[in-house]
PDB file of C-alpha atoms and ligand atoms in Angstrom:
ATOM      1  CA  UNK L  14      19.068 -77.344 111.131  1.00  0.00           C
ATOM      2  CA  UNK L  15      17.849 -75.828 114.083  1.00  0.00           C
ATOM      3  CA  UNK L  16      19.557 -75.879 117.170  1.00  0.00           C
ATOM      4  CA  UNK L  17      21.257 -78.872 117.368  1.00  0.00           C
ATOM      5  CA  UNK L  18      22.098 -78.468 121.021  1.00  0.00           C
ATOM      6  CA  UNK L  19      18.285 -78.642 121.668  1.00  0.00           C
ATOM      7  CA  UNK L  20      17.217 -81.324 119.268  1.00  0.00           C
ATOM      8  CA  UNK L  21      19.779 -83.708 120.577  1.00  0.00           C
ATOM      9  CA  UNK L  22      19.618 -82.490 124.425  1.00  0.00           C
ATOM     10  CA  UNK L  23      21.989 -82.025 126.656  1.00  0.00           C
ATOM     11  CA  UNK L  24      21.468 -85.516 128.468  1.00  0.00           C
ATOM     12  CA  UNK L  25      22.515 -87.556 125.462  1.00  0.00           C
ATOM     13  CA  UNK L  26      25.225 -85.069 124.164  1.00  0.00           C
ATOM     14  CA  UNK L  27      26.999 -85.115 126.896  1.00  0.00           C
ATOM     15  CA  UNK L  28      26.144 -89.436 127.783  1.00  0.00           C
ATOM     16  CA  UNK L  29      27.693 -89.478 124.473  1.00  0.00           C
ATOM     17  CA  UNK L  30      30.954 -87.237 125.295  1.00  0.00           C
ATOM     18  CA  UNK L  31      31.582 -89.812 128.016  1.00  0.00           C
ATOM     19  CA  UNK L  32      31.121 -92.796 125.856  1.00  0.00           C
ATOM     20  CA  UNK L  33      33.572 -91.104 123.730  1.00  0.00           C
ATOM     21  CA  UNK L  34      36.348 -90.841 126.171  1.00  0.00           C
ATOM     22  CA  UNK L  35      35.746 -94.760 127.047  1.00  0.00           C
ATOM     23  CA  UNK L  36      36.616 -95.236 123.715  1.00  0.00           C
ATOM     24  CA  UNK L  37      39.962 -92.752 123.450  1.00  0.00           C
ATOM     25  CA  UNK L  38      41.112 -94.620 126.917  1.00  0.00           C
ATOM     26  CA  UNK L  39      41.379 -97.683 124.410  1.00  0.00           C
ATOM     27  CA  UNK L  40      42.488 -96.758 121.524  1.00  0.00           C
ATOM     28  CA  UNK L  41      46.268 -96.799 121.114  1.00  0.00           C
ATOM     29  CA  UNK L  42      46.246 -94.925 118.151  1.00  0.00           C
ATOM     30  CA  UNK L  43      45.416 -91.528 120.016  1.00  0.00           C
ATOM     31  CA  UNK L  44      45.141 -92.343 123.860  1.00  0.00           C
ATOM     32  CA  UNK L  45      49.020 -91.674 124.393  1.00  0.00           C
ATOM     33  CA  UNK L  46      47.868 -88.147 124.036  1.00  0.00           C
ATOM     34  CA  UNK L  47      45.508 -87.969 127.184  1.00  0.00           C
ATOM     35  CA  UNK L  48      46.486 -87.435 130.932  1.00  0.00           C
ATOM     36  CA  UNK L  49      45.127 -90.888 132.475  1.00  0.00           C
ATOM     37  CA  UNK L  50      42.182 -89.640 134.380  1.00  0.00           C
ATOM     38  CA  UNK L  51      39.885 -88.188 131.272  1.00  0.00           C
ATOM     39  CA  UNK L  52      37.286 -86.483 133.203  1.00  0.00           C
ATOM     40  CA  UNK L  53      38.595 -82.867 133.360  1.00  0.00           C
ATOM     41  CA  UNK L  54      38.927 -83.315 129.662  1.00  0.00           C
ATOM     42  CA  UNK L  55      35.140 -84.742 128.971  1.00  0.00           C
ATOM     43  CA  UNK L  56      34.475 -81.880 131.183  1.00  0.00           C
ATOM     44  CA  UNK L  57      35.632 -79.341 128.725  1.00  0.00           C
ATOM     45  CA  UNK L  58      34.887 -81.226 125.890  1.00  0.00           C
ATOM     46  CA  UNK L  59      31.159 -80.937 127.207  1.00  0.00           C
ATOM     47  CA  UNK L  60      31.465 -77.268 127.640  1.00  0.00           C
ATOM     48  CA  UNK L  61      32.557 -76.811 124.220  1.00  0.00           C
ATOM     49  CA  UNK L  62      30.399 -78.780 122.591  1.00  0.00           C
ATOM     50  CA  UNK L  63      27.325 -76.969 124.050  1.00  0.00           C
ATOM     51  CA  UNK L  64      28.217 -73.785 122.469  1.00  0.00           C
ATOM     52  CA  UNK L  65      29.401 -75.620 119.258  1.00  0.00           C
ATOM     53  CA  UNK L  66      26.430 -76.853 119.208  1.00  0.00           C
ATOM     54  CA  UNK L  67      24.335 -73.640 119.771  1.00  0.00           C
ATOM     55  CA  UNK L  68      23.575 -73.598 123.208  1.00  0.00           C
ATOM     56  CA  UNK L  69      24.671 -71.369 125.945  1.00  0.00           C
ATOM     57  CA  UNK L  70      28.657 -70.377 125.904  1.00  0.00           C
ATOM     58  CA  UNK L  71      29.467 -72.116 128.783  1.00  0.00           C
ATOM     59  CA  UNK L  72      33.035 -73.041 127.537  1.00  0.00           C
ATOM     60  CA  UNK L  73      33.858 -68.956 126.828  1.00  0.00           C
ATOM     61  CA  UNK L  74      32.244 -68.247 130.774  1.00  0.00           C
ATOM     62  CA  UNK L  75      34.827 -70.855 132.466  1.00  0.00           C
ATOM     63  CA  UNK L  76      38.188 -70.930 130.147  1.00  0.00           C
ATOM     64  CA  UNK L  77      37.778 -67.911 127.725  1.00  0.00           C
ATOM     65  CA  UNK L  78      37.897 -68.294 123.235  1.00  0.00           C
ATOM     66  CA  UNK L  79      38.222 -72.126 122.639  1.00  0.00           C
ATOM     67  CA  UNK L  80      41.433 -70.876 120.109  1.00  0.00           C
ATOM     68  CA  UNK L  81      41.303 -75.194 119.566  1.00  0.00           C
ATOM     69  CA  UNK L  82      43.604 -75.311 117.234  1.00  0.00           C
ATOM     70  CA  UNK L  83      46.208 -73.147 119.583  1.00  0.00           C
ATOM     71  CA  UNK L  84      45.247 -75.380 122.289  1.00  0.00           C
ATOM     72  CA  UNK L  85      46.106 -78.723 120.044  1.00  0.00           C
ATOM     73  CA  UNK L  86      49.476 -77.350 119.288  1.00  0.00           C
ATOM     74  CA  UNK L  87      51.206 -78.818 122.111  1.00  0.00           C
ATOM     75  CA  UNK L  88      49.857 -82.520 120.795  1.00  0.00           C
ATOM     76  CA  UNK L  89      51.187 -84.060 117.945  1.00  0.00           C
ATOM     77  CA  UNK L  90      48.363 -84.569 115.783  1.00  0.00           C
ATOM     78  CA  UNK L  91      48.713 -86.773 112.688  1.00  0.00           C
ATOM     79  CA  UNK L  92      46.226 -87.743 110.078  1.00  0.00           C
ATOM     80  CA  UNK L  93      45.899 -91.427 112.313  1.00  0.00           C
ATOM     81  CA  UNK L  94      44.686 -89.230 115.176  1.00  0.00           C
ATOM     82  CA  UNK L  95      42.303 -87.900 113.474  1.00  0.00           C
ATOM     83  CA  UNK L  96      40.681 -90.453 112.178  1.00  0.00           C
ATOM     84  CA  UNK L  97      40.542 -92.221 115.356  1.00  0.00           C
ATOM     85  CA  UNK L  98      38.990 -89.278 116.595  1.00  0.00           C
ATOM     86  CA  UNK L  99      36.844 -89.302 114.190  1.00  0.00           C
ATOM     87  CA  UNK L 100      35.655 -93.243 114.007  1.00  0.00           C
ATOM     88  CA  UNK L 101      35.478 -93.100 117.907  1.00  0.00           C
ATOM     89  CA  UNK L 102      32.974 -89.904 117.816  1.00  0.00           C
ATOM     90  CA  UNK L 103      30.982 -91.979 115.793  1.00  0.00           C
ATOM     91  CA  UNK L 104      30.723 -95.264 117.875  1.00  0.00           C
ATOM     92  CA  UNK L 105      29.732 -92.743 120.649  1.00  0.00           C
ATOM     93  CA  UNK L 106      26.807 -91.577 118.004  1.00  0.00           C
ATOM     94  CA  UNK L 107      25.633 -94.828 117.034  1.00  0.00           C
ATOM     95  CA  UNK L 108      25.590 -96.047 121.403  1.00  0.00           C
ATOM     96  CA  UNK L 109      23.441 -92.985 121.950  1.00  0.00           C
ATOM     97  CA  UNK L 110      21.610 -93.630 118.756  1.00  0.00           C
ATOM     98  CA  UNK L 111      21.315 -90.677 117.164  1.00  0.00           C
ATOM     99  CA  UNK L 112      19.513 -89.981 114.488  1.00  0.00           C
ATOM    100  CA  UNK L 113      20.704 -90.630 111.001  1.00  0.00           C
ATOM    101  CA  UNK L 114      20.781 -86.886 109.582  1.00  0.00           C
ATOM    102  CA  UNK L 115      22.146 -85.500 112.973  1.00  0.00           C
ATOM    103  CA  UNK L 116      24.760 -87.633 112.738  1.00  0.00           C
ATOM    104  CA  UNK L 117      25.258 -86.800 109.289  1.00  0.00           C
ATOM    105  CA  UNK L 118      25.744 -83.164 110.556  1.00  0.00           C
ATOM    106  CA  UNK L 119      27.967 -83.873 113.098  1.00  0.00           C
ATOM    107  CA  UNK L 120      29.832 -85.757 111.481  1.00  0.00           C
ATOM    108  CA  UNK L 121      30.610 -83.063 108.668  1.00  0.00           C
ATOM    109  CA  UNK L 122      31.184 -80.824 111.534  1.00  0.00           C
ATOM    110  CA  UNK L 123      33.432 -82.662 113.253  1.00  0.00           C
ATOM    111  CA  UNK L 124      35.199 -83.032 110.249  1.00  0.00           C
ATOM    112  CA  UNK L 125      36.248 -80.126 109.827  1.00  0.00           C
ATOM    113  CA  UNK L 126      37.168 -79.320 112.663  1.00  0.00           C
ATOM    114  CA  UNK L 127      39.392 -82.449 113.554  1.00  0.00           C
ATOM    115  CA  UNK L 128      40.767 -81.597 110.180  1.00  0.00           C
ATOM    116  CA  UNK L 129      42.118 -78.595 111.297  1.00  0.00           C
ATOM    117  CA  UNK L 130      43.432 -79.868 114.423  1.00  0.00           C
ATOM    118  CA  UNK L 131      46.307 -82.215 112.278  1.00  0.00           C
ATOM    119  CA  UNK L 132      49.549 -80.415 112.718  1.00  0.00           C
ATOM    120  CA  UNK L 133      51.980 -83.350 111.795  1.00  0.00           C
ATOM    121  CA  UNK L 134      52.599 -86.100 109.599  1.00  0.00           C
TER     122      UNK L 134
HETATM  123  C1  HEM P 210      41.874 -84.498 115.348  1.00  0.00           C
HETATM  124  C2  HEM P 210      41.999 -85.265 116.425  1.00  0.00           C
HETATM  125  C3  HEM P 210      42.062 -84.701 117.817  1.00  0.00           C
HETATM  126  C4  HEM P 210      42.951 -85.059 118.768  1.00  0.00           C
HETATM  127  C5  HEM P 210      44.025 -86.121 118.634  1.00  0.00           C
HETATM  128  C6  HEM P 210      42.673 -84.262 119.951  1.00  0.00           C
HETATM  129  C7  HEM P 210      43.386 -84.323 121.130  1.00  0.00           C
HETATM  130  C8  HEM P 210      43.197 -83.500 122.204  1.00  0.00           C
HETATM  131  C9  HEM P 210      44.031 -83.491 123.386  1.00  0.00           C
HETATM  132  C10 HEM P 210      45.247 -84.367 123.612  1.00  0.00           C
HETATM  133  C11 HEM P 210      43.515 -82.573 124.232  1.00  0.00           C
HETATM  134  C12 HEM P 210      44.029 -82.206 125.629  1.00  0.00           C
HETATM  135  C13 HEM P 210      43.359 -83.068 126.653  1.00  0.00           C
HETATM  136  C14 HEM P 210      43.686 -82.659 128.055  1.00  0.00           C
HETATM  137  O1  HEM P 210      44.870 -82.421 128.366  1.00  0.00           O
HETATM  138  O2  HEM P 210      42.760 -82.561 128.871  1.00  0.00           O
HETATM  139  C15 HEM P 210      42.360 -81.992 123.591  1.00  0.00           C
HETATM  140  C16 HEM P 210      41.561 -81.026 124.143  1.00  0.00           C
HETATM  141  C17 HEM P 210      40.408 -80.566 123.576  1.00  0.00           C
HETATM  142  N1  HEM P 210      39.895 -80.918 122.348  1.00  0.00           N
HETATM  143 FE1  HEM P 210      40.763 -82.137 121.015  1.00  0.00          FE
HETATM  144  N2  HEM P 210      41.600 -83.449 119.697  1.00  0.00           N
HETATM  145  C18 HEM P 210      41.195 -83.677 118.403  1.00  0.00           C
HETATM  146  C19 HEM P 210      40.118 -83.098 117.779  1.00  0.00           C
HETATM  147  C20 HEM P 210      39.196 -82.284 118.398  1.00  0.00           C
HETATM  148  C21 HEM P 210      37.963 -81.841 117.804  1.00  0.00           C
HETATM  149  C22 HEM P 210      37.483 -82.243 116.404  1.00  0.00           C
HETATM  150  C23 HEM P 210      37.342 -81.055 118.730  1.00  0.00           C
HETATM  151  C24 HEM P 210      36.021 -80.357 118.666  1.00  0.00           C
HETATM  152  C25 HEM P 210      35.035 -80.667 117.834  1.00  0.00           C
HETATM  153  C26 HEM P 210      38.187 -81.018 119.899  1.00  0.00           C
HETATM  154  C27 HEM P 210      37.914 -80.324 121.066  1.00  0.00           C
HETATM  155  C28 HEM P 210      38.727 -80.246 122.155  1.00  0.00           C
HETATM  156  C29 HEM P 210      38.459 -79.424 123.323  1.00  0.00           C
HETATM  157  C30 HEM P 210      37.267 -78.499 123.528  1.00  0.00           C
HETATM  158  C31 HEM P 210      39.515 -79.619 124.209  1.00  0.00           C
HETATM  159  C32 HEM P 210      39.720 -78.955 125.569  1.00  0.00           C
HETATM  160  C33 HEM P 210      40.603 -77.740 125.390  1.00  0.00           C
HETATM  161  C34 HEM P 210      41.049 -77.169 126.721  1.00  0.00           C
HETATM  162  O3  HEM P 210      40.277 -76.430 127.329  1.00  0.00           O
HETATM  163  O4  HEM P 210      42.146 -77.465 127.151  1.00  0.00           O
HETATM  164  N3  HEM P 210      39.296 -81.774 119.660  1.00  0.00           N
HETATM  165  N4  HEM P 210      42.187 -82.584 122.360  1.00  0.00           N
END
């Protein structure tokens, strides 16, 4: 796959980051977790997922290694988290309408990584 950052754009990736937060604000299952106001956190969120992604590190410039799953240890992440991370990240894909094998991608990707974000039962 070549770079994903470019081939989905930073306009839509990070449209999409937003539409994902609308959709934690909601969801009961995970949004206990959040301070109210989500925008310092889409703000990040963007940040890393530009790098993740293969663009320019502009996460490691402004807060140094992501270390995620460090930075998740103060959350109490169960497999019901996850998922809802998950499912939300992929409403926010199908709003921007991505295209069927990036989102296949991502989705793997995210996987992963969400997977290794669960730290309780
Ligand atoms: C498995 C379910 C997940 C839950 C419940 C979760 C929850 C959280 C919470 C509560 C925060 C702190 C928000 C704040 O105080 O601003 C956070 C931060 C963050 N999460 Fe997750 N997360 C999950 C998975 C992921 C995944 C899969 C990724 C990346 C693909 C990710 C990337 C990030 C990033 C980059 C931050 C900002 C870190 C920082 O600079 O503080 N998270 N997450």
């Amino acid at each position: 796959m070549p770079l994903p950052f470019k081939v989905i754009g930073s306009e839509k990736l990070y449209r999409m980051i937003d539409i994902f937060y609308s959709y934690v604000a909601e969801d009961e299952r995970m949004n206990h977790l959040f301070p109210d106001d989500l925008s310092e956190t889409a703000y990040k969120q963007k940040l890393f997922q530009t790098q993740f992604l293969g663009g320019p590190n502009l996460y490691i410039e402004e807060y140094g290694h992501p270390m995620l799953k460090m930075r998740h240890m103060p959350f109490r992440i169960t497999p019901v988290a996850r998922d809802a991370w998950l499912e939300n990240m992929e409403k926010a894909m199908d709003d921007v309408e991505l295209d069927a094998e990036m989102k296949d991608y991502l989705l793997k990707r995210y996987t992963m990584t969400a997977n290794a974000m669960v730290n309780s039962d």
